[in-house]
């Protein structure tokens, strides 16, 4: 063993020690601070799949193609180099030792050689993206860290090439203690090309060049290792685990046990669980969430990235204090709401899930935002005026509207619909869950009537609950009033059970998501279909015959994805299939499917005023106008209300209509 | 420290009251009761004063068996103790004042707070009647209340001027809707409210009552004129309205 071997060994141990020390601190936080549990299920198969897909194949990164390519190349290069550098350092410590040999080594070297150049070019690509074309989402975030880490990577690649060229030129073979085995040109094509163009140097000059490059390479590696967990590059460690631990149902809310729990929602870092901590650790501040947030896109200060990062910073500071000084938890863990997270920002969220959808490392922003709303509402009774009114109405009338609940089914008068309030013993196969908006809002009653017409035409034996139907609790839930939501859900579950309901169809995206994904936590398993899905099935089963009408040649259609149908339930194609049964001119908007822009109404925002920035619905209607749509098709009463209003207030009343999928079908089946 | 008695009225939810199609009488059967809006403002103000100056809030409902849900709401908002007075169904503000006045006498009361008029009977008499029964001043139509030592200062918005009036404890204060925005009670308080005991007492006073002879929704015959020719515009509508007003 040489002296330098010992120095490398000591350096490496120190760097690894620093790395582990920071990681242990972070894990200590995640074990000691949280007072809540994530309740994860094992689901090993799904988790392996997720890691392969979202870590090794970098699948979610490609939702932003430019950034995705940049990152994926860097990531694959990183894996190749982690192997190379480990081998390099080991053979420096134990001369002559190699992790791999033979064909495997040759393949590895070939890969590393190619990736060294790819990564070097990719570093330039990254520099251009951040400082050249100045991509918006990077601006103002961690410029130094990015610069530092990119420099480390570039230096690592450059020194690799220097060392490889020296080996190809048979110089390092003459340097005592060097890693000097010959390289085969065909295994290291890029280095070989470089060697052929670079001027040859003498062995004595080579001696200095070799050791300079060697030490820079080794030191770079060590700095990298020690630096990772203290910066945004902690994601190198945390993101794979965060993907591994990811919840199956992101953004789906979990009930509160009011009998047992005493801390409602999330007030400070104690109220997030260890899985949430991994969310905070995994955040890289890439800003894809914020770049796709409808509130942020329309000039509001809400930024999902800042929400996550602010909690992370708070956690790091308070965790540090608690770890080093200990003491009264109530004193150390101060609320994150108000400072650094603004209350208005929490209320700006439409719970559209665009942030969650875009996040490459599978952070769940939405449930954290709702948890903080829960803290405000349940612990302090704090909410915007309109939310308090909404709450009162749901409490008093069982719907967001202050309208006599006994008139709930008035829209169905004369339509000969089986109403289980009036005829509780009636036989039926499917329950049509109407929802509050379609029951009470004039424009949306037209949708309810269309759905009835379609179901009747297709001979579906269906019934409605009439005035026994109550708000599903979704608006209360998303505005943080879990207590009220809990009451509504339990009441509805009783009603559904009493009426022996098994199969449900609904025209409301929010009711759909609640009944399908959230009611099972309250003891009822239902087969729930969104009306677009159901209508699509009726058409493909030939139960409905859709005819084109004269205006079809003139109309230009586009489809607006409701968030709770699309992102929440991955129903993207069925509504489009239905529209395409008759639409001759169809064009997608700029933001569609998983990237669709919200209408601005989710998360209880339908009942709140949008005071900050511009209206989300106006932005959406502009996008529809940009493709020249004369009919915007949608499939949710919230979207209908917002877009119909936007159409009128932006002066597009003459040239544009908003129609529900069901209305378009209802007018084409006779 | 201020000891406050807050008077709560329960009333049928007017949104859910429908006139009988034949008689025109309101159908009150099965209509849920609610905490009358101004009573909610009153409880809110009482609790805010308690939070600011310390003391105790006692709520009194002139009600029946169904009133406990409403009392729980007052508890959730922050009332410390509650009494439901039952057994008197009459409709006579003088007698109501007498029944409530008797109860108030038995309670510590620096300030008695109530709404300036209820949304169902709209007599607006109760505040004055109670003040006179107890022989204490009435500071009416308050849109803000301040306490300084044992002086209560009240701001009231009159039609043409804003007035500030004051009196020493004990006083009756009737409040307007503008005085505050009632809170959404935190869950812990709602849950604790459910477990808190409610005192129920029967009223012993009887007397003559004001009887409702008839209470009908006014009949409005709609003319159902539809203006289809949009080009004629507002002028046409105005013309028809003018003719109708003659």
mmCIF file of C-alpha atoms in Angstrom, chain A residues 4-213:
data_model
loop_
_atom_site.group_PDB
_atom_site.id
_atom_site.type_symbol
_atom_site.label_atom_id
_atom_site.label_comp_id
_atom_site.label_asym_id
_atom_site.label_seq_id
_atom_site.Cartn_x
_atom_site.Cartn_y
_atom_site.Cartn_z
ATOM 1 C CA UNK A 4 -1.493 8.091 -1.218
ATOM 2 C CA UNK A 5 -3.624 4.964 -0.784
ATOM 3 C CA UNK A 6 -3.871 5.712 2.905
ATOM 4 C CA UNK A 7 -4.743 9.347 2.236
ATOM 5 C CA UNK A 8 -7.457 8.303 -0.218
ATOM 6 C CA UNK A 9 -8.769 5.795 2.315
ATOM 7 C CA UNK A 10 -8.910 8.412 5.077
ATOM 8 C CA UNK A 11 -10.520 10.952 2.747
ATOM 9 C CA UNK A 12 -13.094 8.479 1.588
ATOM 10 C CA UNK A 13 -13.948 7.394 5.118
ATOM 11 C CA UNK A 14 -14.310 11.018 6.153
ATOM 12 C CA UNK A 15 -16.612 11.810 3.224
ATOM 13 C CA UNK A 16 -18.706 8.686 3.806
ATOM 14 C CA UNK A 17 -18.815 9.543 7.508
ATOM 15 C CA UNK A 18 -20.107 13.028 6.772
ATOM 16 C CA UNK A 19 -22.650 11.594 4.365
ATOM 17 C CA UNK A 20 -23.889 9.057 6.880
ATOM 18 C CA UNK A 21 -23.881 11.568 9.709
ATOM 19 C CA UNK A 22 -26.262 13.858 7.811
ATOM 20 C CA UNK A 23 -28.449 10.963 6.693
ATOM 21 C CA UNK A 24 -28.709 9.677 10.252
ATOM 22 C CA UNK A 25 -29.732 13.152 11.427
ATOM 23 C CA UNK A 26 -32.455 13.275 8.782
ATOM 24 C CA UNK A 27 -33.696 9.799 9.629
ATOM 25 C CA UNK A 28 -33.653 10.686 13.310
ATOM 26 C CA UNK A 29 -35.995 13.592 12.506
ATOM 27 C CA UNK A 30 -38.316 11.272 10.621
ATOM 28 C CA UNK A 31 -38.448 8.792 13.496
ATOM 29 C CA UNK A 32 -38.517 11.077 16.501
ATOM 30 C CA UNK A 33 -40.585 14.083 15.482
ATOM 31 C CA UNK A 34 -43.771 12.864 13.737
ATOM 32 C CA UNK A 35 -46.825 12.112 15.844
ATOM 33 C CA UNK A 36 -48.795 10.597 12.980
ATOM 34 C CA UNK A 37 -48.409 7.447 10.946
ATOM 35 C CA UNK A 38 -48.642 7.114 7.172
ATOM 36 C CA UNK A 39 -50.499 3.773 7.248
ATOM 37 C CA UNK A 40 -48.698 2.319 4.248
ATOM 38 C CA UNK A 41 -49.554 -1.038 2.782
ATOM 39 C CA UNK A 42 -46.845 -3.496 1.715
ATOM 40 C CA UNK A 43 -47.801 -3.832 -1.987
ATOM 41 C CA UNK A 44 -44.328 -5.060 -2.889
ATOM 42 C CA UNK A 45 -45.038 -5.667 -6.565
ATOM 43 C CA UNK A 46 -46.416 -2.183 -7.085
ATOM 44 C CA UNK A 47 -43.476 -0.647 -5.266
ATOM 45 C CA UNK A 48 -40.885 -2.509 -7.330
ATOM 46 C CA UNK A 49 -42.733 -1.444 -10.450
ATOM 47 C CA UNK A 50 -42.709 2.183 -9.304
ATOM 48 C CA UNK A 51 -38.987 2.149 -8.598
ATOM 49 C CA UNK A 52 -38.191 0.633 -11.974
ATOM 50 C CA UNK A 53 -40.516 2.996 -13.790
ATOM 51 C CA UNK A 54 -39.963 6.244 -11.956
ATOM 52 C CA UNK A 55 -36.393 5.842 -10.725
ATOM 53 C CA UNK A 56 -34.480 3.692 -13.183
ATOM 54 C CA UNK A 57 -36.481 4.566 -16.270
ATOM 55 C CA UNK A 58 -37.068 8.151 -15.075
ATOM 56 C CA UNK A 59 -40.607 7.959 -16.489
ATOM 57 C CA UNK A 60 -42.177 10.921 -14.691
ATOM 58 C CA UNK A 61 -39.262 13.154 -15.669
ATOM 59 C CA UNK A 62 -40.290 12.981 -19.322
ATOM 60 C CA UNK A 63 -43.523 14.852 -18.638
ATOM 61 C CA UNK A 64 -41.237 17.792 -19.351
ATOM 62 C CA UNK A 65 -39.333 16.431 -22.318
ATOM 63 C CA UNK A 66 -36.376 18.825 -22.351
ATOM 64 C CA UNK A 67 -35.795 18.612 -18.642
ATOM 65 C CA UNK A 68 -36.506 14.891 -18.720
ATOM 66 C CA UNK A 69 -33.822 14.136 -21.271
ATOM 67 C CA UNK A 70 -31.365 16.370 -19.448
ATOM 68 C CA UNK A 71 -32.009 14.646 -16.151
ATOM 69 C CA UNK A 72 -32.249 11.082 -17.380
ATOM 70 C CA UNK A 73 -28.862 11.289 -19.131
ATOM 71 C CA UNK A 74 -27.363 12.781 -16.014
ATOM 72 C CA UNK A 75 -28.946 10.053 -13.888
ATOM 73 C CA UNK A 76 -27.846 7.136 -16.049
ATOM 74 C CA UNK A 77 -24.423 8.705 -16.302
ATOM 75 C CA UNK A 78 -24.388 9.030 -12.542
ATOM 76 C CA UNK A 79 -25.086 5.323 -12.107
ATOM 77 C CA UNK A 80 -22.338 4.427 -14.570
ATOM 78 C CA UNK A 81 -19.942 6.774 -12.854
ATOM 79 C CA UNK A 82 -20.835 5.675 -9.354
ATOM 80 C CA UNK A 83 -19.627 2.234 -10.422
ATOM 81 C CA UNK A 84 -16.544 3.574 -12.191
ATOM 82 C CA UNK A 85 -15.530 5.924 -9.401
ATOM 83 C CA UNK A 86 -15.975 3.291 -6.716
ATOM 84 C CA UNK A 87 -13.784 0.956 -8.695
ATOM 85 C CA UNK A 88 -11.276 3.747 -9.293
ATOM 86 C CA UNK A 89 -11.013 4.605 -5.611
ATOM 87 C CA UNK A 90 -10.851 0.982 -4.511
ATOM 88 C CA UNK A 91 -8.019 0.285 -6.878
ATOM 89 C CA UNK A 92 -6.305 3.420 -5.609
ATOM 90 C CA UNK A 93 -6.542 2.097 -2.078
ATOM 91 C CA UNK A 94 -5.764 -1.499 -2.962
ATOM 92 C CA UNK A 95 -3.552 -1.307 -6.052
ATOM 93 C CA UNK A 96 -4.391 -3.942 -8.565
ATOM 94 C CA UNK A 97 -7.840 -4.609 -7.125
ATOM 95 C CA UNK A 98 -10.900 -4.285 -9.350
ATOM 96 C CA UNK A 99 -14.573 -4.837 -8.642
ATOM 97 C CA UNK A 100 -15.126 -6.402 -11.998
ATOM 98 C CA UNK A 101 -12.961 -7.853 -14.686
ATOM 99 C CA UNK A 102 -13.067 -9.533 -18.085
ATOM 100 C CA UNK A 103 -15.942 -8.903 -20.459
ATOM 101 C CA UNK A 104 -18.000 -7.221 -17.773
ATOM 102 C CA UNK A 105 -15.250 -4.736 -17.157
ATOM 103 C CA UNK A 106 -14.918 -4.018 -20.848
ATOM 104 C CA UNK A 107 -18.685 -3.431 -21.151
ATOM 105 C CA UNK A 108 -18.593 -1.180 -18.086
ATOM 106 C CA UNK A 109 -15.710 0.804 -19.449
ATOM 107 C CA UNK A 110 -17.394 1.217 -22.777
ATOM 108 C CA UNK A 111 -20.554 2.501 -21.064
ATOM 109 C CA UNK A 112 -18.643 4.847 -18.815
ATOM 110 C CA UNK A 113 -16.615 6.197 -21.703
ATOM 111 C CA UNK A 114 -19.698 7.009 -23.751
ATOM 112 C CA UNK A 115 -21.516 8.466 -20.750
ATOM 113 C CA UNK A 116 -18.564 10.617 -19.777
ATOM 114 C CA UNK A 117 -19.010 12.540 -22.999
ATOM 115 C CA UNK A 118 -22.814 12.449 -22.866
ATOM 116 C CA UNK A 119 -22.796 13.824 -19.327
ATOM 117 C CA UNK A 120 -20.239 16.474 -20.202
ATOM 118 C CA UNK A 121 -22.432 17.685 -23.051
ATOM 119 C CA UNK A 122 -25.450 17.365 -20.772
ATOM 120 C CA UNK A 123 -23.783 19.672 -18.256
ATOM 121 C CA UNK A 124 -23.503 22.247 -21.021
ATOM 122 C CA UNK A 125 -27.156 21.551 -21.867
ATOM 123 C CA UNK A 126 -28.093 22.159 -18.219
ATOM 124 C CA UNK A 127 -26.088 25.366 -18.076
ATOM 125 C CA UNK A 128 -27.816 26.627 -21.205
ATOM 126 C CA UNK A 129 -31.245 25.762 -19.780
ATOM 127 C CA UNK A 130 -30.649 27.514 -16.486
ATOM 128 C CA UNK A 131 -28.462 30.464 -17.427
ATOM 129 C CA UNK A 132 -28.786 30.688 -21.197
ATOM 130 C CA UNK A 133 -32.438 30.411 -22.145
ATOM 131 C CA UNK A 134 -33.340 30.973 -18.476
ATOM 132 C CA UNK A 135 -36.178 28.482 -18.091
ATOM 133 C CA UNK A 136 -38.629 30.162 -15.774
ATOM 134 C CA UNK A 137 -39.100 27.472 -13.192
ATOM 135 C CA UNK A 138 -35.379 27.442 -12.320
ATOM 136 C CA UNK A 139 -35.061 31.143 -11.787
ATOM 137 C CA UNK A 140 -34.429 32.297 -8.263
ATOM 138 C CA UNK A 141 -33.880 28.822 -6.862
ATOM 139 C CA UNK A 142 -30.571 27.424 -5.728
ATOM 140 C CA UNK A 143 -28.415 28.954 -8.427
ATOM 141 C CA UNK A 144 -25.286 28.363 -6.386
ATOM 142 C CA UNK A 145 -26.054 24.741 -5.636
ATOM 143 C CA UNK A 146 -26.758 24.049 -9.294
ATOM 144 C CA UNK A 147 -23.570 25.776 -10.365
ATOM 145 C CA UNK A 148 -21.521 23.946 -7.749
ATOM 146 C CA UNK A 149 -22.840 20.495 -8.516
ATOM 147 C CA UNK A 150 -22.582 20.976 -12.285
ATOM 148 C CA UNK A 151 -18.967 22.031 -11.821
ATOM 149 C CA UNK A 152 -18.259 18.939 -9.751
ATOM 150 C CA UNK A 153 -19.788 16.752 -12.451
ATOM 151 C CA UNK A 154 -17.913 18.472 -15.258
ATOM 152 C CA UNK A 155 -14.635 18.162 -13.367
ATOM 153 C CA UNK A 156 -15.284 14.482 -12.679
ATOM 154 C CA UNK A 157 -15.838 13.812 -16.369
ATOM 155 C CA UNK A 158 -12.878 15.887 -17.512
ATOM 156 C CA UNK A 159 -10.460 14.218 -15.124
ATOM 157 C CA UNK A 160 -11.790 10.846 -16.202
ATOM 158 C CA UNK A 161 -10.851 11.656 -19.780
ATOM 159 C CA UNK A 162 -7.422 12.903 -18.781
ATOM 160 C CA UNK A 163 -6.712 9.715 -16.882
ATOM 161 C CA UNK A 164 -8.048 7.542 -19.687
ATOM 162 C CA UNK A 165 -5.991 9.343 -22.328
ATOM 163 C CA UNK A 166 -2.859 8.894 -20.234
ATOM 164 C CA UNK A 167 -3.601 5.196 -20.045
ATOM 165 C CA UNK A 168 -4.227 4.943 -23.772
ATOM 166 C CA UNK A 169 -0.980 6.820 -24.434
ATOM 167 C CA UNK A 170 0.879 4.310 -22.220
ATOM 168 C CA UNK A 171 2.064 7.066 -19.903
ATOM 169 C CA UNK A 172 0.418 6.036 -16.651
ATOM 170 C CA UNK A 173 1.953 2.589 -17.001
ATOM 171 C CA UNK A 174 5.285 4.226 -16.220
ATOM 172 C CA UNK A 175 4.063 6.054 -13.146
ATOM 173 C CA UNK A 176 4.612 4.089 -9.920
ATOM 174 C CA UNK A 177 1.402 3.437 -8.038
ATOM 175 C CA UNK A 178 -0.835 4.649 -10.838
ATOM 176 C CA UNK A 179 -3.812 2.767 -12.127
ATOM 177 C CA UNK A 180 -2.095 1.925 -15.263
ATOM 178 C CA UNK A 181 -3.522 -1.123 -16.962
ATOM 179 C CA UNK A 182 -3.786 -0.593 -20.687
ATOM 180 C CA UNK A 183 -7.116 0.310 -22.186
ATOM 181 C CA UNK A 184 -8.384 -1.247 -25.383
ATOM 182 C CA UNK A 185 -9.211 1.530 -27.867
ATOM 183 C CA UNK A 186 -12.433 -0.109 -28.994
ATOM 184 C CA UNK A 187 -13.644 -0.238 -25.380
ATOM 185 C CA UNK A 188 -13.048 3.439 -24.857
ATOM 186 C CA UNK A 189 -13.857 5.000 -28.201
ATOM 187 C CA UNK A 190 -14.308 8.577 -26.998
ATOM 188 C CA UNK A 191 -11.123 8.599 -24.940
ATOM 189 C CA UNK A 192 -9.324 7.020 -27.868
ATOM 190 C CA UNK A 193 -10.565 9.745 -30.195
ATOM 191 C CA UNK A 194 -9.423 12.367 -27.708
ATOM 192 C CA UNK A 195 -6.024 10.676 -27.362
ATOM 193 C CA UNK A 196 -5.591 10.744 -31.100
ATOM 194 C CA UNK A 197 -6.189 14.483 -31.393
ATOM 195 C CA UNK A 198 -4.479 15.673 -28.227
ATOM 196 C CA UNK A 199 -0.727 16.373 -28.396
ATOM 197 C CA UNK A 200 1.383 13.646 -26.841
ATOM 198 C CA UNK A 201 3.259 14.575 -23.704
ATOM 199 C CA UNK A 202 6.422 13.230 -22.104
ATOM 200 C CA UNK A 203 6.381 10.708 -19.252
ATOM 201 C CA UNK A 204 7.804 13.264 -16.836
ATOM 202 C CA UNK A 205 5.095 15.812 -17.702
ATOM 203 C CA UNK A 206 2.598 12.971 -17.617
ATOM 204 C CA UNK A 207 3.614 12.244 -14.049
ATOM 205 C CA UNK A 208 2.368 15.664 -12.900
ATOM 206 C CA UNK A 209 -0.684 15.618 -15.116
ATOM 207 C CA UNK A 210 -1.622 12.161 -13.833
ATOM 208 C CA UNK A 211 -1.381 12.975 -10.151
ATOM 209 C CA UNK A 212 -3.119 16.328 -10.524
ATOM 210 C CA UNK A 213 -6.001 14.686 -12.372
#
